[in-house]
Amino acid sequence: MTVPSRVQRVAVIAAPPVSMFNLAIPEMLFGKVEIDGAPGYETVICAPDPGPVPTTGGLDLVVPHGLDAVAGADTVVLAGSGSSTDPDPRILDALRAAAAAGRRIASICTGAFALAEAGLLDGRAATTYWTYRPLLAARHPAVDLQDDVLFVQDGPVLTSSGYAAGIDLCLHVIRTDYGAAVANTVARQALVAPVRPGGQTQFTQTPLPPERGVSFADTRAWAMEHLDEPLGLADLARHAGVSVRTLSRRFHAETGVSPLQWLLHQRVERAKELLETTTLSVDAVARAGGLGTADSLRHHLLRRTGLTPSAYRSSFTRLPAPSAAPQEAPPTRAPQPPHPPARPEGS
């Protein structure tokens, strides 16, 4: 995998009545990607019938492009719609054609219903917003529906759960195309969390506020500043001022993942960013990310990206290529004094 050498084209399909929030996410995030001062993506909003498109909020949006925009796209994103169970046949035809051409196809929220209706999710892992999961399972039993995840990628097809999980999906696409450093920059510009693992649950396990009204946000921020240290559950619990048992229970309720899963994910992401933005050795990157050894980094990076550290760096480095140094004449060797005569053996 290599960083794209040209602007990536993204076609976002607005299936009426479209969710305005779903529709805004791809344009907002992809539009913030800049590579060496140039746009990384060109995003086009399209609809089966160009012109005014109704939204789930009761407003009309003017969409100037038709579905012919899908044919020239590298990535097709289907936003969630209020008519999820009755997709427009023209949208289904456009999705099938894009899939046949080998394009990457993604859905946000209820957009997964159209992907399933087009046959693109048969035998694939997929997800949708948790309240619609039983309906999708009943209508499309061939889909390998994943419970309680933010997004899923199965080959060139990606699906996300509702609302803000579309942000996580788009950041994942950016991270896949341009690396962790670019994705994290976009996340900071958009004021959203830069790294949430796709396997994180869609909702916290309890609607109640954390015990004593205290969140573990400060402890997570502290851990991010100490990833190079051998942090464990006891260290996190000590910083939070709670027992290990309370930390484990409340941390999972607050974030959807265990403390150690969260730590590992942040460490791998830190290592990826260091591989992209520094010339540190793989051993040094592993230590700075808190993964300990190059073998440990290699294991976790291969599992998450399919790339070794050196291959990942080669694919996603943000450093300029070293320029060839001018050839210099070899230095003139200074005259050496004559060797003293060998002393007679035994003298």
CSV table of C-alpha atoms in Angstrom, one decimal:
chain,number,residue,atom,x,y,z
A,1,MET,CA,0.0,0.0,0.0
A,2,THR,CA,1.3,3.4,-1.0
A,3,VAL,CA,0.2,7.0,-0.4
A,4,PRO,CA,-2.0,8.0,-3.4
A,5,SER,CA,-0.1,10.0,-6.0
A,6,ARG,CA,-3.2,12.0,-7.1
A,7,VAL,CA,-6.3,13.5,-5.6
A,8,GLN,CA,-8.7,10.9,-4.4
A,9,ARG,CA,-12.3,11.4,-5.7
A,10,VAL,CA,-15.1,10.7,-3.3
A,11,ALA,CA,-18.7,10.6,-4.3
A,12,VAL,CA,-21.2,11.0,-1.5
A,13,ILE,CA,-24.7,9.8,-2.4
A,14,ALA,CA,-27.6,11.7,-0.8
A,15,ALA,CA,-30.5,9.2,-0.8
A,16,PRO,CA,-33.7,11.2,0.0
A,17,PRO,CA,-34.7,12.0,2.6
A,18,VAL,CA,-31.1,12.2,3.6
A,19,SER,CA,-29.6,12.9,7.0
A,20,MET,CA,-28.0,16.3,6.9
A,21,PHE,CA,-25.5,15.3,9.6
A,22,ASN,CA,-24.5,12.1,7.8
A,23,LEU,CA,-24.1,14.1,4.6
A,24,ALA,CA,-21.9,16.7,6.1
A,25,ILE,CA,-19.4,14.3,7.7
A,26,PRO,CA,-17.5,13.1,4.6
A,27,GLU,CA,-17.3,16.6,3.0
A,28,MET,CA,-16.1,18.1,6.3
A,29,LEU,CA,-13.4,15.6,7.0
A,30,PHE,CA,-12.1,14.7,3.5
A,31,GLY,CA,-12.1,18.4,2.7
A,32,LYS,CA,-9.6,19.1,5.5
A,33,VAL,CA,-7.0,16.7,4.1
A,34,GLU,CA,-4.0,18.5,2.6
A,35,ILE,CA,-0.9,16.8,1.3
A,36,ASP,CA,2.1,19.1,0.6
A,37,GLY,CA,-0.3,22.0,0.4
A,38,ALA,CA,-2.6,20.4,-2.1
A,39,PRO,CA,-6.1,18.8,-1.5
A,40,GLY,CA,-6.0,15.0,-0.8
A,41,TYR,CA,-9.6,14.5,-1.8
A,42,GLU,CA,-12.2,15.9,-4.2
A,43,THR,CA,-15.6,15.4,-2.7
A,44,VAL,CA,-18.8,15.5,-4.8
A,45,ILE,CA,-22.3,15.2,-3.4
A,46,CYS,CA,-24.7,13.5,-5.8
A,47,ALA,CA,-28.3,12.3,-5.9
A,48,PRO,CA,-30.5,10.2,-8.2
A,49,ASP,CA,-32.4,13.5,-9.2
A,50,PRO,CA,-30.1,16.6,-9.1
A,51,GLY,CA,-31.8,19.6,-7.6
A,52,PRO,CA,-33.7,20.0,-4.3
A,53,VAL,CA,-33.3,16.9,-2.2
A,54,PRO,CA,-35.5,16.5,0.9
A,55,THR,CA,-33.8,15.8,4.3
A,56,THR,CA,-34.9,14.0,7.4
A,57,GLY,CA,-35.0,17.5,9.1
A,58,GLY,CA,-37.7,18.8,6.8
A,59,LEU,CA,-35.4,21.0,4.8
A,60,ASP,CA,-34.4,20.7,1.1
A,61,LEU,CA,-30.8,20.7,0.0
A,62,VAL,CA,-29.8,21.6,-3.5
A,63,VAL,CA,-27.6,18.8,-4.9
A,64,PRO,CA,-26.3,19.7,-8.4
A,65,HIS,CA,-24.8,16.4,-9.4
A,66,GLY,CA,-26.4,13.2,-10.5
A,67,LEU,CA,-25.3,9.6,-10.0
A,68,ASP,CA,-22.9,9.8,-13.0
A,69,ALA,CA,-20.5,11.3,-10.5
A,70,VAL,CA,-20.2,7.8,-9.0
A,71,ALA,CA,-18.5,6.4,-12.1
A,72,GLY,CA,-15.5,8.6,-11.7
A,73,ALA,CA,-15.0,8.1,-8.0
A,74,ASP,CA,-12.4,6.2,-6.1
A,75,THR,CA,-14.6,5.9,-3.0
A,76,VAL,CA,-18.4,5.9,-2.8
A,77,VAL,CA,-20.1,6.9,0.5
A,78,LEU,CA,-23.8,6.4,1.0
A,79,ALA,CA,-25.2,8.6,3.7
A,80,GLY,CA,-28.0,7.5,5.9
A,81,SER,CA,-31.6,8.0,4.8
A,82,GLY,CA,-35.0,8.0,6.3
A,83,SER,CA,-36.2,5.6,3.6
A,84,SER,CA,-33.6,3.0,4.4
A,85,THR,CA,-35.8,0.0,3.6
A,86,ASP,CA,-36.8,1.2,0.2
A,87,PRO,CA,-33.6,2.3,-1.7
A,88,ASP,CA,-33.9,3.9,-5.1
A,89,PRO,CA,-33.1,1.2,-7.8
A,90,ARG,CA,-30.9,3.8,-9.5
A,91,ILE,CA,-28.7,4.0,-6.4
A,92,LEU,CA,-28.5,0.2,-6.2
A,93,ASP,CA,-27.4,0.1,-9.9
A,94,ALA,CA,-24.7,2.7,-9.2
A,95,LEU,CA,-23.4,0.8,-6.2
A,96,ARG,CA,-23.2,-2.5,-8.1
A,97,ALA,CA,-21.4,-0.8,-10.9
A,98,ALA,CA,-18.9,0.8,-8.5
A,99,ALA,CA,-18.3,-2.5,-6.8
A,100,ALA,CA,-17.8,-4.3,-10.1
A,101,ALA,CA,-15.2,-1.6,-11.0
A,102,GLY,CA,-13.3,-2.3,-7.8
A,103,ARG,CA,-14.1,0.9,-6.0
A,104,ARG,CA,-14.1,1.3,-2.2
A,105,ILE,CA,-17.7,1.6,-1.0
A,106,ALA,CA,-18.8,2.8,2.4
A,107,SER,CA,-22.1,3.5,4.3
A,108,ILE,CA,-23.0,5.7,7.2
A,109,CYS,CA,-25.8,4.6,9.6
A,110,THR,CA,-28.8,3.2,7.6
A,111,GLY,CA,-26.9,3.4,4.3
A,112,ALA,CA,-26.0,-0.2,5.0
A,113,PHE,CA,-29.5,-1.2,4.0
A,114,ALA,CA,-28.9,-0.1,0.4
A,115,LEU,CA,-25.5,-1.9,0.3
A,116,ALA,CA,-27.2,-5.0,1.6
A,117,GLU,CA,-30.1,-4.6,-1.0
A,118,ALA,CA,-27.5,-4.3,-3.7
A,119,GLY,CA,-26.0,-7.6,-2.6
A,120,LEU,CA,-22.7,-6.0,-1.6
A,121,LEU,CA,-22.8,-7.2,2.0
A,122,ASP,CA,-23.7,-10.9,1.4
A,123,GLY,CA,-21.1,-12.9,3.4
A,124,ARG,CA,-19.4,-9.8,4.6
A,125,ALA,CA,-19.0,-8.4,8.1
A,126,ALA,CA,-21.1,-5.2,8.4
A,127,THR,CA,-22.9,-3.0,10.9
A,128,THR,CA,-25.5,-0.3,11.2
A,129,TYR,CA,-27.0,1.9,13.9
A,130,TRP,CA,-27.9,-0.4,16.8
A,131,THR,CA,-31.6,0.3,16.8
A,132,TYR,CA,-31.9,-0.8,13.1
A,133,ARG,CA,-29.7,-4.0,13.6
A,134,PRO,CA,-32.6,-6.4,14.2
A,135,LEU,CA,-34.4,-5.1,11.0
A,136,LEU,CA,-31.2,-5.4,8.9
A,137,ALA,CA,-30.6,-9.0,10.2
A,138,ALA,CA,-34.2,-10.0,9.4
A,139,ARG,CA,-34.2,-8.6,5.9
A,140,HIS,CA,-30.7,-9.7,4.9
A,141,PRO,CA,-29.7,-12.8,6.8
A,142,ALA,CA,-26.7,-13.4,4.5
A,143,VAL,CA,-25.0,-10.4,6.1
A,144,ASP,CA,-22.5,-11.2,8.9
A,145,LEU,CA,-23.8,-8.5,11.2
A,146,GLN,CA,-21.4,-7.3,13.9
A,147,ASP,CA,-22.9,-6.2,17.2
A,148,ASP,CA,-21.8,-3.1,19.1
A,149,VAL,CA,-19.0,-1.8,16.9
A,150,LEU,CA,-18.4,1.7,15.5
A,151,PHE,CA,-17.4,0.6,12.0
A,152,VAL,CA,-16.4,-2.5,10.1
A,153,GLN,CA,-14.2,-2.9,7.0
A,154,ASP,CA,-14.5,-6.2,5.1
A,155,GLY,CA,-12.3,-5.9,1.9
A,156,PRO,CA,-13.3,-2.8,-0.1
A,157,VAL,CA,-16.6,-2.4,1.8
A,158,LEU,CA,-17.0,-0.4,4.9
A,159,THR,CA,-20.1,0.2,7.1
A,160,SER,CA,-20.5,2.3,10.2
A,161,SER,CA,-23.1,2.7,12.9
A,162,GLY,CA,-25.0,5.9,13.4
A,163,TYR,CA,-24.2,9.5,13.8
A,164,ALA,CA,-20.7,10.2,15.0
A,165,ALA,CA,-19.4,6.8,14.0
A,166,GLY,CA,-19.4,8.1,10.5
A,167,ILE,CA,-16.6,10.4,11.7
A,168,ASP,CA,-14.6,7.4,12.9
A,169,LEU,CA,-15.2,5.7,9.5
A,170,CYS,CA,-14.0,8.7,7.5
A,171,LEU,CA,-10.9,9.1,9.7
A,172,HIS,CA,-10.2,5.4,9.2
A,173,VAL,CA,-10.3,5.9,5.4
A,174,ILE,CA,-8.0,8.9,5.7
A,175,ARG,CA,-5.6,7.0,7.9
A,176,THR,CA,-5.7,4.1,5.4
A,177,ASP,CA,-4.9,6.4,2.4
A,178,TYR,CA,-2.5,8.9,4.0
A,179,GLY,CA,-1.4,7.6,7.4
A,180,ALA,CA,-2.0,8.3,11.1
A,181,ALA,CA,-0.3,11.7,11.1
A,182,VAL,CA,-2.6,13.2,8.4
A,183,ALA,CA,-5.7,11.6,10.0
A,184,ASN,CA,-4.8,12.9,13.4
A,185,THR,CA,-4.2,16.4,12.0
A,186,VAL,CA,-7.7,16.3,10.4
A,187,ALA,CA,-9.2,15.1,13.7
A,188,ARG,CA,-7.6,18.0,15.6
A,189,GLN,CA,-8.9,20.5,13.1
A,190,ALA,CA,-12.4,19.1,13.4
A,191,LEU,CA,-12.1,19.0,17.2
A,192,VAL,CA,-12.9,15.3,17.4
A,193,ALA,CA,-11.2,12.4,19.0
A,194,PRO,CA,-8.4,11.3,16.7
A,195,VAL,CA,-8.4,7.6,17.6
A,196,ARG,CA,-11.4,5.4,18.4
A,197,PRO,CA,-10.9,1.7,17.5
A,198,GLY,CA,-13.6,0.4,15.2
A,199,GLY,CA,-14.3,-2.4,17.6
A,200,GLN,CA,-15.4,0.0,20.3
A,201,THR,CA,-19.0,-0.4,21.3
A,202,GLN,CA,-21.7,1.9,19.9
A,203,PHE,CA,-22.9,3.0,23.3
A,204,THR,CA,-21.7,3.0,26.8
A,205,GLN,CA,-22.9,0.2,29.1
A,206,THR,CA,-24.7,2.6,31.5
A,207,PRO,CA,-26.4,6.0,31.0
A,208,LEU,CA,-25.5,6.9,34.6
A,209,PRO,CA,-22.7,9.4,35.2
A,210,PRO,CA,-19.4,8.0,36.4
A,211,GLU,CA,-19.1,7.3,40.2
A,212,ARG,CA,-18.6,10.5,42.3
A,213,GLY,CA,-19.2,12.5,39.1
A,214,VAL,CA,-15.6,11.8,38.0
A,215,SER,CA,-14.6,10.9,34.5
A,216,PHE,CA,-11.5,9.1,33.5
A,217,ALA,CA,-10.7,11.7,30.8
A,218,ASP,CA,-7.9,13.2,32.9
A,219,THR,CA,-6.4,9.7,33.4
A,220,ARG,CA,-6.5,9.0,29.7
A,221,ALA,CA,-4.9,12.4,28.9
A,222,TRP,CA,-2.1,11.6,31.5
A,223,ALA,CA,-1.6,8.1,30.0
A,224,MET,CA,-1.2,9.7,26.5
A,225,GLU,CA,1.7,11.7,27.9
A,226,HIS,CA,3.3,8.6,29.4
A,227,LEU,CA,2.9,5.9,26.7
A,228,ASP,CA,6.6,5.3,26.7
A,229,GLU,CA,6.4,4.1,30.3
A,230,PRO,CA,5.4,0.5,31.3
A,231,LEU,CA,1.9,1.6,32.4
A,232,GLY,CA,-0.5,-1.1,33.7
A,233,LEU,CA,-3.9,-1.2,35.4
A,234,ALA,CA,-2.4,-0.4,38.8
A,235,ASP,CA,-0.8,2.8,37.4
A,236,LEU,CA,-4.0,4.0,35.8
A,237,ALA,CA,-6.0,3.2,38.9
A,238,ARG,CA,-3.5,5.0,41.1
A,239,HIS,CA,-3.7,8.1,38.9
A,240,ALA,CA,-7.5,8.0,38.9
A,241,GLY,CA,-7.7,7.4,42.6
A,242,VAL,CA,-9.8,4.2,42.4
A,243,SER,CA,-9.3,0.5,42.7
A,244,VAL,CA,-8.3,-1.6,39.8
A,245,ARG,CA,-11.7,-3.3,39.8
A,246,THR,CA,-13.5,0.1,39.7
A,247,LEU,CA,-11.2,1.4,37.0
A,248,SER,CA,-11.8,-1.6,34.8
A,249,ARG,CA,-15.6,-1.5,35.2
A,250,ARG,CA,-16.0,2.3,34.9
A,251,PHE,CA,-13.4,2.7,32.1
A,252,HIS,CA,-15.2,0.2,29.9
A,253,ALA,CA,-18.6,1.8,30.7
A,254,GLU,CA,-17.1,5.2,29.7
A,255,THR,CA,-15.2,4.2,26.6
A,256,GLY,CA,-16.6,0.9,25.4
A,257,VAL,CA,-13.2,-0.9,25.6
A,258,SER,CA,-11.0,-2.1,28.5
A,259,PRO,CA,-8.1,0.0,29.8
A,260,LEU,CA,-5.5,-2.3,28.4
A,261,GLN,CA,-7.2,-2.5,25.0
A,262,TRP,CA,-7.3,1.3,25.0
A,263,LEU,CA,-3.6,1.5,25.9
A,264,LEU,CA,-2.5,-0.9,23.2
A,265,HIS,CA,-4.5,1.0,20.6
A,266,GLN,CA,-3.0,4.3,21.6
A,267,ARG,CA,0.5,2.9,21.6
A,268,VAL,CA,0.2,1.4,18.1
A,269,GLU,CA,-1.2,4.7,16.8
A,270,ARG,CA,1.7,6.6,18.5
A,271,ALA,CA,4.2,4.2,16.8
A,272,LYS,CA,2.5,4.7,13.4
A,273,GLU,CA,2.8,8.4,13.7
A,274,LEU,CA,6.4,8.2,14.7
A,275,LEU,CA,7.2,6.0,11.7
A,276,GLU,CA,5.6,8.5,9.5
A,277,THR,CA,7.1,11.7,10.9
A,278,THR,CA,10.5,10.8,12.2
A,279,THR,CA,13.7,8.9,11.2
A,280,LEU,CA,13.9,7.1,14.5
A,281,SER,CA,14.9,3.4,14.3
A,282,VAL,CA,12.3,0.8,14.6
A,283,ASP,CA,13.6,-0.1,18.1
A,284,ALA,CA,13.4,3.5,19.2
A,285,VAL,CA,9.9,3.9,17.8
A,286,ALA,CA,8.8,0.7,19.7
A,287,ARG,CA,10.3,2.1,23.0
A,288,ALA,CA,8.8,5.6,22.5
A,289,GLY,CA,5.4,4.1,21.8
A,290,GLY,CA,5.5,1.9,24.8
A,291,LEU,CA,5.6,-1.4,22.8
A,292,GLY,CA,9.0,-2.3,24.2
A,293,THR,CA,10.7,-4.1,21.3
A,294,ALA,CA,10.8,-4.1,17.6
A,295,ASP,CA,9.3,-7.6,17.5
A,296,SER,CA,6.4,-6.4,19.6
A,297,LEU,CA,5.8,-3.4,17.3
A,298,ARG,CA,6.1,-5.7,14.2
A,299,HIS,CA,3.5,-8.1,15.6
A,300,HIS,CA,0.9,-5.5,16.5
A,301,LEU,CA,1.5,-3.4,13.3
A,302,LEU,CA,1.2,-6.4,11.1
A,303,ARG,CA,-2.0,-7.4,12.8
A,304,ARG,CA,-3.6,-4.0,12.4
A,305,THR,CA,-2.3,-2.8,9.0
A,306,GLY,CA,-0.8,-5.9,7.3
A,307,LEU,CA,2.5,-4.0,7.0
A,308,THR,CA,5.8,-4.4,8.7
A,309,PRO,CA,7.3,-1.2,10.3
A,310,SER,CA,9.7,-0.6,7.4
A,311,ALA,CA,6.9,-1.1,4.9
A,312,TYR,CA,4.5,1.1,6.8
A,313,ARG,CA,7.2,3.9,6.9
A,314,SER,CA,7.9,3.5,3.2
A,315,SER,CA,4.2,3.8,2.4
A,316,PHE,CA,3.2,6.7,4.7
A,317,THR,CA,6.3,8.7,5.5
A,318,ARG,CA,5.6,12.5,5.6
A,319,LEU,CA,9.3,13.3,5.4
A,320,PRO,CA,10.9,14.7,2.2
A,321,ALA,CA,13.0,12.3,0.3
A,322,PRO,CA,16.7,12.8,1.0
A,323,SER,CA,18.4,14.7,-1.8
A,324,ALA,CA,21.5,13.2,-3.4
A,325,ALA,CA,24.6,14.7,-1.8
A,326,PRO,CA,27.0,16.3,-4.3
A,327,GLN,CA,30.0,14.1,-5.1
A,328,GLU,CA,33.1,15.4,-3.5
A,329,ALA,CA,36.7,14.6,-4.3
A,330,PRO,CA,38.3,12.3,-1.7
A,331,PRO,CA,40.3,14.2,0.8
A,332,THR,CA,44.0,14.4,0.1
A,333,ARG,CA,45.7,12.2,2.5
A,334,ALA,CA,48.3,13.9,4.6
A,335,PRO,CA,51.8,12.6,4.2
A,336,GLN,CA,52.6,10.0,6.9
A,337,PRO,CA,55.9,9.9,8.8
A,338,PRO,CA,58.1,7.0,7.9
A,339,HIS,CA,57.6,4.0,10.0
A,340,PRO,CA,60.5,3.5,12.5
A,341,PRO,CA,62.7,0.6,11.7
A,342,ALA,CA,61.7,-2.6,13.3
A,343,ARG,CA,63.6,-3.2,16.5
A,344,PRO,CA,65.6,-6.4,16.6
A,345,GLU,CA,63.7,-9.2,18.4
A,346,GLY,CA,64.8,-9.4,22.0
A,347,SER,CA,66.3,-5.9,22.2
